[in-house]
Amino acid sequence: MQEQSIGAMLAAARQAAGLTVAQVSAATRVRESIIQALEQDDVEQGGGAFYARGHVRAVAKAVGLDPDATVHLFDQQHGGAPKPMPASAVFQADRKIHLPERRGPNWTMALGVALAVAVIFGTLRVLGGASDHVRTGDMQAASARPSVPPNTPITETPRPKPSKTAGKNMVTVRMKAKRSSYVNVHDAKGRKLFAGRLKAGKTSTWRAADRVDVLIADAGAVTVHVNGKRVRELGGTGEVVRRSFLPPKPQSR
């Protein structure tokens, strides 16, 4: 089966999110004609592949796809990332750089500062001469040993015991690809667990607390097991599917 194009993936994700082209244009400030051209894999209307990369990143984020992974797939389908601009085009070799003229040290100012420091030190020495003798008769020798009563047991703070409920709210999702498909996985707090293309024959497992959200660009290309049980009727071939999976329900006694 032919690999799904970036344009088809953007269009399918937009439709799955329930958004129109006008709504995506308002959210990204990308013209509607450019979005429509991207969904038809026409990158020349927006100024070529270099500018299309930025449009693809903005549209992918607006429709719920991972921007970095989508741009990476775009580069693979359009001949790789654009080449960096050579340094010779930015810097001119014949341009002269004017450096500030270095001047010698100001010995007159340094000598004046040294004399001022000497005068201040001498004054403090004369004024403080009367206080050179420190009274020590009233001072008691401090013991070098800590004031801890003898035979006092040393106790350590007990470590907290692991909670018995730990792991009960965990969700385990195992996904195997029958053929290559784009997959996006997040936890309940929106943190990315995986985003990219799950290659044919590969199996991946993700584990998170409370909930796991997945987006599959081709639901018919993968099989999914949640908490050890296979998910039936996930979707058809080429269908973009969003699903959320929860922890297993506690068994009644």
PDB file of C-alpha atoms in Angstrom:
ATOM      1  CA  MET A   1       0.000   0.000   0.000  1.00  0.00           C
ATOM      2  CA  GLN A   2       1.298   3.429  -0.913  1.00  0.00           C
ATOM      3  CA  GLU A   3       2.432   5.584   2.010  1.00  0.00           C
ATOM      4  CA  GLN A   4      -0.033   8.303   2.987  1.00  0.00           C
ATOM      5  CA  SER A   5       1.048  11.779   1.809  1.00  0.00           C
ATOM      6  CA  ILE A   6       1.443  14.796   4.083  1.00  0.00           C
ATOM      7  CA  GLY A   7      -1.449  16.555   2.343  1.00  0.00           C
ATOM      8  CA  ALA A   8      -3.811  13.641   2.909  1.00  0.00           C
ATOM      9  CA  MET A   9      -2.666  13.364   6.539  1.00  0.00           C
ATOM     10  CA  LEU A  10      -3.317  17.082   7.203  1.00  0.00           C
ATOM     11  CA  ALA A  11      -6.741  16.915   5.569  1.00  0.00           C
ATOM     12  CA  ALA A  12      -7.720  13.771   7.481  1.00  0.00           C
ATOM     13  CA  ALA A  13      -6.559  15.210  10.815  1.00  0.00           C
ATOM     14  CA  ARG A  14      -8.451  18.473  10.162  1.00  0.00           C
ATOM     15  CA  GLN A  15     -11.655  16.586   9.359  1.00  0.00           C
ATOM     16  CA  ALA A  16     -11.203  14.337  12.414  1.00  0.00           C
ATOM     17  CA  ALA A  17     -10.846  17.450  14.582  1.00  0.00           C
ATOM     18  CA  GLY A  18     -14.074  18.887  13.095  1.00  0.00           C
ATOM     19  CA  LEU A  19     -12.370  22.000  11.707  1.00  0.00           C
ATOM     20  CA  THR A  20     -12.953  23.830   8.439  1.00  0.00           C
ATOM     21  CA  VAL A  21     -10.229  25.317   6.278  1.00  0.00           C
ATOM     22  CA  ALA A  22     -11.371  28.781   7.334  1.00  0.00           C
ATOM     23  CA  GLN A  23     -11.043  27.907  11.026  1.00  0.00           C
ATOM     24  CA  VAL A  24      -7.519  26.524  10.537  1.00  0.00           C
ATOM     25  CA  SER A  25      -6.618  29.656   8.551  1.00  0.00           C
ATOM     26  CA  ALA A  26      -7.862  31.896  11.377  1.00  0.00           C
ATOM     27  CA  ALA A  27      -5.886  29.909  13.961  1.00  0.00           C
ATOM     28  CA  THR A  28      -2.623  29.809  11.986  1.00  0.00           C
ATOM     29  CA  ARG A  29      -2.855  33.025   9.895  1.00  0.00           C
ATOM     30  CA  VAL A  30      -2.051  30.910   6.848  1.00  0.00           C
ATOM     31  CA  ARG A  31      -4.188  31.778   3.799  1.00  0.00           C
ATOM     32  CA  GLU A  32      -7.003  29.367   2.961  1.00  0.00           C
ATOM     33  CA  SER A  33      -5.663  28.893  -0.582  1.00  0.00           C
ATOM     34  CA  ILE A  34      -2.289  27.770   0.794  1.00  0.00           C
ATOM     35  CA  ILE A  35      -3.932  25.305   3.236  1.00  0.00           C
ATOM     36  CA  GLN A  36      -6.020  23.857   0.404  1.00  0.00           C
ATOM     37  CA  ALA A  37      -2.883  23.576  -1.748  1.00  0.00           C
ATOM     38  CA  LEU A  38      -0.989  21.801   1.070  1.00  0.00           C
ATOM     39  CA  GLU A  39      -3.816  19.270   1.469  1.00  0.00           C
ATOM     40  CA  GLN A  40      -3.423  18.565  -2.279  1.00  0.00           C
ATOM     41  CA  ASP A  41       0.402  18.251  -1.868  1.00  0.00           C
ATOM     42  CA  ASP A  42       0.976  21.432  -3.886  1.00  0.00           C
ATOM     43  CA  VAL A  43       3.951  23.189  -2.231  1.00  0.00           C
ATOM     44  CA  GLU A  44       4.678  25.656  -5.036  1.00  0.00           C
ATOM     45  CA  GLN A  45       1.668  27.918  -4.441  1.00  0.00           C
ATOM     46  CA  GLY A  46       3.000  29.005  -1.028  1.00  0.00           C
ATOM     47  CA  GLY A  47       6.488  29.810  -2.327  1.00  0.00           C
ATOM     48  CA  GLY A  48       8.117  26.382  -2.546  1.00  0.00           C
ATOM     49  CA  ALA A  49       9.235  23.707  -0.087  1.00  0.00           C
ATOM     50  CA  PHE A  50      11.210  26.148   2.091  1.00  0.00           C
ATOM     51  CA  TYR A  51       8.129  28.205   3.021  1.00  0.00           C
ATOM     52  CA  ALA A  52       5.839  25.174   2.930  1.00  0.00           C
ATOM     53  CA  ARG A  53       7.744  23.633   5.879  1.00  0.00           C
ATOM     54  CA  GLY A  54       6.614  26.518   8.111  1.00  0.00           C
ATOM     55  CA  HIS A  55       3.039  26.269   6.888  1.00  0.00           C
ATOM     56  CA  VAL A  56       3.016  22.496   7.475  1.00  0.00           C
ATOM     57  CA  ARG A  57       4.286  22.978  11.039  1.00  0.00           C
ATOM     58  CA  ALA A  58       1.593  25.570  11.865  1.00  0.00           C
ATOM     59  CA  VAL A  59      -1.274  23.600  10.295  1.00  0.00           C
ATOM     60  CA  ALA A  60      -0.158  20.315  11.919  1.00  0.00           C
ATOM     61  CA  LYS A  61      -0.201  21.930  15.364  1.00  0.00           C
ATOM     62  CA  ALA A  62      -3.658  23.417  14.752  1.00  0.00           C
ATOM     63  CA  VAL A  63      -5.232  20.084  13.738  1.00  0.00           C
ATOM     64  CA  GLY A  64      -3.686  18.060  16.581  1.00  0.00           C
ATOM     65  CA  LEU A  65      -0.688  16.428  14.873  1.00  0.00           C
ATOM     66  CA  ASP A  66       2.857  16.534  16.227  1.00  0.00           C
ATOM     67  CA  PRO A  67       4.578  19.461  14.400  1.00  0.00           C
ATOM     68  CA  ASP A  68       8.135  18.075  14.532  1.00  0.00           C
ATOM     69  CA  ALA A  69       7.168  14.593  13.349  1.00  0.00           C
ATOM     70  CA  THR A  70       4.964  15.993  10.568  1.00  0.00           C
ATOM     71  CA  VAL A  71       7.738  18.289   9.275  1.00  0.00           C
ATOM     72  CA  HIS A  72      10.165  15.349   9.413  1.00  0.00           C
ATOM     73  CA  LEU A  73       7.808  13.298   7.210  1.00  0.00           C
ATOM     74  CA  PHE A  74       7.399  16.307   4.900  1.00  0.00           C
ATOM     75  CA  ASP A  75      11.189  16.493   4.459  1.00  0.00           C
ATOM     76  CA  GLN A  76      11.341  12.779   3.662  1.00  0.00           C
ATOM     77  CA  GLN A  77       8.644  13.134   1.001  1.00  0.00           C
ATOM     78  CA  HIS A  78      10.144  16.288  -0.549  1.00  0.00           C
ATOM     79  CA  GLY A  79      13.829  15.507  -0.828  1.00  0.00           C
ATOM     80  CA  GLY A  80      15.080  16.246   2.704  1.00  0.00           C
ATOM     81  CA  ALA A  81      15.470  19.419   4.772  1.00  0.00           C
ATOM     82  CA  PRO A  82      16.583  22.621   2.959  1.00  0.00           C
ATOM     83  CA  LYS A  83      20.316  23.166   2.800  1.00  0.00           C
ATOM     84  CA  PRO A  84      21.759  25.742   5.240  1.00  0.00           C
ATOM     85  CA  MET A  85      22.825  29.088   3.846  1.00  0.00           C
ATOM     86  CA  PRO A  86      26.639  29.321   3.404  1.00  0.00           C
ATOM     87  CA  ALA A  87      28.479  31.702   5.690  1.00  0.00           C
ATOM     88  CA  SER A  88      29.981  33.510   2.686  1.00  0.00           C
ATOM     89  CA  ALA A  89      26.502  34.786   1.814  1.00  0.00           C
ATOM     90  CA  VAL A  90      26.085  36.368   5.229  1.00  0.00           C
ATOM     91  CA  PHE A  91      29.527  37.784   5.987  1.00  0.00           C
ATOM     92  CA  GLN A  92      31.512  39.960   3.570  1.00  0.00           C
ATOM     93  CA  ALA A  93      35.221  39.211   3.673  1.00  0.00           C
ATOM     94  CA  ASP A  94      36.262  42.631   2.381  1.00  0.00           C
ATOM     95  CA  ARG A  95      34.334  44.525   5.040  1.00  0.00           C
ATOM     96  CA  LYS A  96      36.664  46.251   7.466  1.00  0.00           C
ATOM     97  CA  ILE A  97      36.041  45.906  11.189  1.00  0.00           C
ATOM     98  CA  HIS A  98      36.923  48.955  13.238  1.00  0.00           C
ATOM     99  CA  LEU A  99      38.218  48.085  16.682  1.00  0.00           C
ATOM    100  CA  PRO A 100      38.453  50.678  19.431  1.00  0.00           C
ATOM    101  CA  GLU A 101      41.952  52.065  19.988  1.00  0.00           C
ATOM    102  CA  ARG A 102      43.639  50.677  23.090  1.00  0.00           C
ATOM    103  CA  ARG A 103      45.106  53.250  25.402  1.00  0.00           C
ATOM    104  CA  GLY A 104      47.772  52.838  28.010  1.00  0.00           C
ATOM    105  CA  PRO A 105      46.975  52.739  31.741  1.00  0.00           C
ATOM    106  CA  ASN A 106      46.327  56.017  33.550  1.00  0.00           C
ATOM    107  CA  TRP A 107      49.248  55.975  36.029  1.00  0.00           C
ATOM    108  CA  THR A 108      48.250  59.317  37.586  1.00  0.00           C
ATOM    109  CA  MET A 109      44.847  58.032  38.637  1.00  0.00           C
ATOM    110  CA  ALA A 110      46.307  54.732  39.889  1.00  0.00           C
ATOM    111  CA  LEU A 111      48.849  56.567  42.041  1.00  0.00           C
ATOM    112  CA  GLY A 112      46.127  58.797  43.522  1.00  0.00           C
ATOM    113  CA  VAL A 113      43.982  55.787  44.443  1.00  0.00           C
ATOM    114  CA  ALA A 114      46.948  54.062  46.093  1.00  0.00           C
ATOM    115  CA  LEU A 115      47.725  57.124  48.208  1.00  0.00           C
ATOM    116  CA  ALA A 116      44.092  57.438  49.289  1.00  0.00           C
ATOM    117  CA  VAL A 117      44.004  53.791  50.373  1.00  0.00           C
ATOM    118  CA  ALA A 118      47.235  54.231  52.365  1.00  0.00           C
ATOM    119  CA  VAL A 119      45.853  57.281  54.204  1.00  0.00           C
ATOM    120  CA  ILE A 120      42.606  55.506  55.095  1.00  0.00           C
ATOM    121  CA  PHE A 121      44.444  52.416  56.339  1.00  0.00           C
ATOM    122  CA  GLY A 122      46.768  54.516  58.516  1.00  0.00           C
ATOM    123  CA  THR A 123      43.865  56.412  60.050  1.00  0.00           C
ATOM    124  CA  LEU A 124      42.022  53.234  60.930  1.00  0.00           C
ATOM    125  CA  ARG A 125      45.206  51.791  62.440  1.00  0.00           C
ATOM    126  CA  VAL A 126      45.700  54.788  64.738  1.00  0.00           C
ATOM    127  CA  LEU A 127      42.041  54.901  65.826  1.00  0.00           C
ATOM    128  CA  GLY A 128      41.927  51.189  66.493  1.00  0.00           C
ATOM    129  CA  GLY A 129      45.180  50.998  68.520  1.00  0.00           C
ATOM    130  CA  ALA A 130      43.421  51.376  71.836  1.00  0.00           C
ATOM    131  CA  SER A 131      41.236  48.387  71.172  1.00  0.00           C
ATOM    132  CA  ASP A 132      44.064  45.969  70.346  1.00  0.00           C
ATOM    133  CA  HIS A 133      43.954  44.405  73.819  1.00  0.00           C
ATOM    134  CA  VAL A 134      40.964  42.129  74.015  1.00  0.00           C
ATOM    135  CA  ARG A 135      39.551  41.104  77.376  1.00  0.00           C
ATOM    136  CA  THR A 136      39.518  37.365  77.781  1.00  0.00           C
ATOM    137  CA  GLY A 137      38.958  36.973  81.503  1.00  0.00           C
ATOM    138  CA  ASP A 138      35.191  36.775  81.227  1.00  0.00           C
ATOM    139  CA  MET A 139      35.169  34.337  78.342  1.00  0.00           C
ATOM    140  CA  GLN A 140      34.610  30.661  78.954  1.00  0.00           C
ATOM    141  CA  ALA A 141      36.321  28.030  76.900  1.00  0.00           C
ATOM    142  CA  ALA A 142      33.914  26.497  74.477  1.00  0.00           C
ATOM    143  CA  SER A 143      33.804  22.769  74.443  1.00  0.00           C
ATOM    144  CA  ALA A 144      34.689  21.167  71.159  1.00  0.00           C
ATOM    145  CA  ARG A 145      32.245  18.346  71.854  1.00  0.00           C
ATOM    146  CA  PRO A 146      28.553  18.769  71.016  1.00  0.00           C
ATOM    147  CA  SER A 147      26.145  19.111  73.887  1.00  0.00           C
ATOM    148  CA  VAL A 148      24.500  15.722  73.413  1.00  0.00           C
ATOM    149  CA  PRO A 149      23.613  13.671  76.515  1.00  0.00           C
ATOM    150  CA  PRO A 150      25.541  10.406  76.749  1.00  0.00           C
ATOM    151  CA  ASN A 151      23.960   7.142  75.711  1.00  0.00           C
ATOM    152  CA  THR A 152      21.437   8.969  73.515  1.00  0.00           C
ATOM    153  CA  PRO A 153      20.356   6.668  70.695  1.00  0.00           C
ATOM    154  CA  ILE A 154      20.621   8.019  67.152  1.00  0.00           C
ATOM    155  CA  THR A 155      17.387   7.626  65.265  1.00  0.00           C
ATOM    156  CA  GLU A 156      16.731   7.932  61.556  1.00  0.00           C
ATOM    157  CA  THR A 157      13.590   9.190  59.919  1.00  0.00           C
ATOM    158  CA  PRO A 158      11.647   6.152  58.696  1.00  0.00           C
ATOM    159  CA  ARG A 159      11.242   5.916  54.949  1.00  0.00           C
ATOM    160  CA  PRO A 160       7.683   6.137  53.643  1.00  0.00           C
ATOM    161  CA  LYS A 161       6.206   2.820  52.633  1.00  0.00           C
ATOM    162  CA  PRO A 162       5.044   2.477  49.043  1.00  0.00           C
ATOM    163  CA  SER A 163       1.357   3.027  48.567  1.00  0.00           C
ATOM    164  CA  LYS A 164      -0.747  -0.102  48.145  1.00  0.00           C
ATOM    165  CA  THR A 165      -2.791   1.675  45.474  1.00  0.00           C
ATOM    166  CA  ALA A 166       0.239   2.418  43.294  1.00  0.00           C
ATOM    167  CA  GLY A 167      -0.246   1.008  39.809  1.00  0.00           C
ATOM    168  CA  LYS A 168      -4.038   0.624  40.068  1.00  0.00           C
ATOM    169  CA  ASN A 169      -4.671   3.722  37.949  1.00  0.00           C
ATOM    170  CA  MET A 170      -2.107   2.875  35.251  1.00  0.00           C
ATOM    171  CA  VAL A 171      -3.058   2.388  31.596  1.00  0.00           C
ATOM    172  CA  THR A 172      -0.981   0.085  29.381  1.00  0.00           C
ATOM    173  CA  VAL A 173      -1.320   0.414  25.603  1.00  0.00           C
ATOM    174  CA  ARG A 174       0.459  -2.026  23.268  1.00  0.00           C
ATOM    175  CA  MET A 175       0.328  -1.355  19.533  1.00  0.00           C
ATOM    176  CA  LYS A 176       1.615  -3.500  16.659  1.00  0.00           C
ATOM    177  CA  ALA A 177       1.835  -2.197  13.086  1.00  0.00           C
ATOM    178  CA  LYS A 178       0.781  -4.523  10.272  1.00  0.00           C
ATOM    179  CA  ARG A 179       1.997  -1.826   7.884  1.00  0.00           C
ATOM    180  CA  SER A 180       3.582   1.600   8.390  1.00  0.00           C
ATOM    181  CA  SER A 181       1.295   4.217   9.982  1.00  0.00           C
ATOM    182  CA  TYR A 182       1.651   7.581  11.723  1.00  0.00           C
ATOM    183  CA  VAL A 183       0.860   7.416  15.485  1.00  0.00           C
ATOM    184  CA  ASN A 184       0.638  10.145  18.139  1.00  0.00           C
ATOM    185  CA  VAL A 185       0.410   9.172  21.849  1.00  0.00           C
ATOM    186  CA  HIS A 186      -0.065  11.513  24.887  1.00  0.00           C
ATOM    187  CA  ASP A 187      -0.786  10.974  28.572  1.00  0.00           C
ATOM    188  CA  ALA A 188      -3.589  12.559  30.630  1.00  0.00           C
ATOM    189  CA  LYS A 189      -1.534  15.737  31.212  1.00  0.00           C
ATOM    190  CA  GLY A 190      -0.830  16.223  27.506  1.00  0.00           C
ATOM    191  CA  ARG A 191       2.786  15.058  27.672  1.00  0.00           C
ATOM    192  CA  LYS A 192       4.009  13.374  24.487  1.00  0.00           C
ATOM    193  CA  LEU A 193       4.808   9.672  24.845  1.00  0.00           C
ATOM    194  CA  PHE A 194       5.395   9.027  21.139  1.00  0.00           C
ATOM    195  CA  ALA A 195       4.927  10.825  17.832  1.00  0.00           C
ATOM    196  CA  GLY A 196       6.054   9.431  14.520  1.00  0.00           C
ATOM    197  CA  ARG A 197       5.679   6.586  12.093  1.00  0.00           C
ATOM    198  CA  LEU A 198       5.274   3.110  13.561  1.00  0.00           C
ATOM    199  CA  LYS A 199       6.966   0.872  10.993  1.00  0.00           C
ATOM    200  CA  ALA A 200       5.488  -2.387   9.741  1.00  0.00           C
ATOM    201  CA  GLY A 201       6.094  -5.331  12.072  1.00  0.00           C
ATOM    202  CA  LYS A 202       7.140  -3.153  15.004  1.00  0.00           C
ATOM    203  CA  THR A 203       5.440  -3.356  18.424  1.00  0.00           C
ATOM    204  CA  SER A 204       5.524  -0.510  20.950  1.00  0.00           C
ATOM    205  CA  THR A 205       4.127  -0.306  24.499  1.00  0.00           C
ATOM    206  CA  TRP A 206       3.297   2.864  26.462  1.00  0.00           C
ATOM    207  CA  ARG A 207       2.261   3.136  30.134  1.00  0.00           C
ATOM    208  CA  ALA A 208       0.812   6.219  31.867  1.00  0.00           C
ATOM    209  CA  ALA A 209      -1.457   7.169  34.763  1.00  0.00           C
ATOM    210  CA  ASP A 210      -5.207   7.899  34.495  1.00  0.00           C
ATOM    211  CA  ARG A 211      -5.526   8.040  30.663  1.00  0.00           C
ATOM    212  CA  VAL A 212      -3.698   7.518  27.370  1.00  0.00           C
ATOM    213  CA  ASP A 213      -4.793   9.468  24.259  1.00  0.00           C
ATOM    214  CA  VAL A 214      -3.848   8.173  20.802  1.00  0.00           C
ATOM    215  CA  LEU A 215      -4.224   9.450  17.237  1.00  0.00           C
ATOM    216  CA  ILE A 216      -3.757   6.898  14.445  1.00  0.00           C
ATOM    217  CA  ALA A 217      -3.563   8.089  10.830  1.00  0.00           C
ATOM    218  CA  ASP A 218      -4.441   4.631   9.455  1.00  0.00           C
ATOM    219  CA  ALA A 219      -6.519   2.665  11.962  1.00  0.00           C
ATOM    220  CA  GLY A 220      -6.605  -0.420   9.768  1.00  0.00           C
ATOM    221  CA  ALA A 221      -2.808  -0.680   9.804  1.00  0.00           C
ATOM    222  CA  VAL A 222      -2.413  -1.458  13.531  1.00  0.00           C
ATOM    223  CA  THR A 223      -3.717  -3.739  16.263  1.00  0.00           C
ATOM    224  CA  VAL A 224      -4.133  -2.294  19.766  1.00  0.00           C
ATOM    225  CA  HIS A 225      -4.234  -4.021  23.162  1.00  0.00           C
ATOM    226  CA  VAL A 226      -5.266  -1.984  26.224  1.00  0.00           C
ATOM    227  CA  ASN A 227      -4.552  -3.436  29.672  1.00  0.00           C
ATOM    228  CA  GLY A 228      -4.023  -6.839  28.024  1.00  0.00           C
ATOM    229  CA  LYS A 229      -7.300  -6.842  26.037  1.00  0.00           C
ATOM    230  CA  ARG A 230      -7.499  -6.293  22.282  1.00  0.00           C
ATOM    231  CA  VAL A 231      -9.498  -3.295  21.066  1.00  0.00           C
ATOM    232  CA  ARG A 232     -12.114  -4.417  18.551  1.00  0.00           C
ATOM    233  CA  GLU A 233     -13.511  -2.279  15.702  1.00  0.00           C
ATOM    234  CA  LEU A 234     -10.794   0.362  16.012  1.00  0.00           C
ATOM    235  CA  GLY A 235     -11.285   1.703  12.489  1.00  0.00           C
ATOM    236  CA  GLY A 236     -10.989   0.965   8.789  1.00  0.00           C
ATOM    237  CA  THR A 237      -8.120   1.208   6.325  1.00  0.00           C
ATOM    238  CA  GLY A 238      -6.942   4.796   5.856  1.00  0.00           C
ATOM    239  CA  GLU A 239      -9.267   6.094   8.604  1.00  0.00           C
ATOM    240  CA  VAL A 240      -7.911   8.671  11.063  1.00  0.00           C
ATOM    241  CA  VAL A 241      -8.958   7.699  14.602  1.00  0.00           C
ATOM    242  CA  ARG A 242      -8.690   9.434  17.970  1.00  0.00           C
ATOM    243  CA  ARG A 243      -9.218   7.266  21.055  1.00  0.00           C
ATOM    244  CA  SER A 244      -8.753   7.663  24.803  1.00  0.00           C
ATOM    245  CA  PHE A 245      -8.076   4.639  27.019  1.00  0.00           C
ATOM    246  CA  LEU A 246      -8.664   4.462  30.797  1.00  0.00           C
ATOM    247  CA  PRO A 247      -7.357   2.187  33.596  1.00  0.00           C
ATOM    248  CA  PRO A 248      -9.066  -1.165  34.100  1.00  0.00           C
ATOM    249  CA  LYS A 249     -12.147  -1.085  36.311  1.00  0.00           C
ATOM    250  CA  PRO A 250     -11.666  -2.619  39.790  1.00  0.00           C
ATOM    251  CA  GLN A 251     -13.132  -6.067  40.081  1.00  0.00           C
ATOM    252  CA  SER A 252     -16.032  -6.445  42.493  1.00  0.00           C
ATOM    253  CA  ARG A 253     -15.512  -8.880  45.354  1.00  0.00           C
TER     254      ARG A 253
END
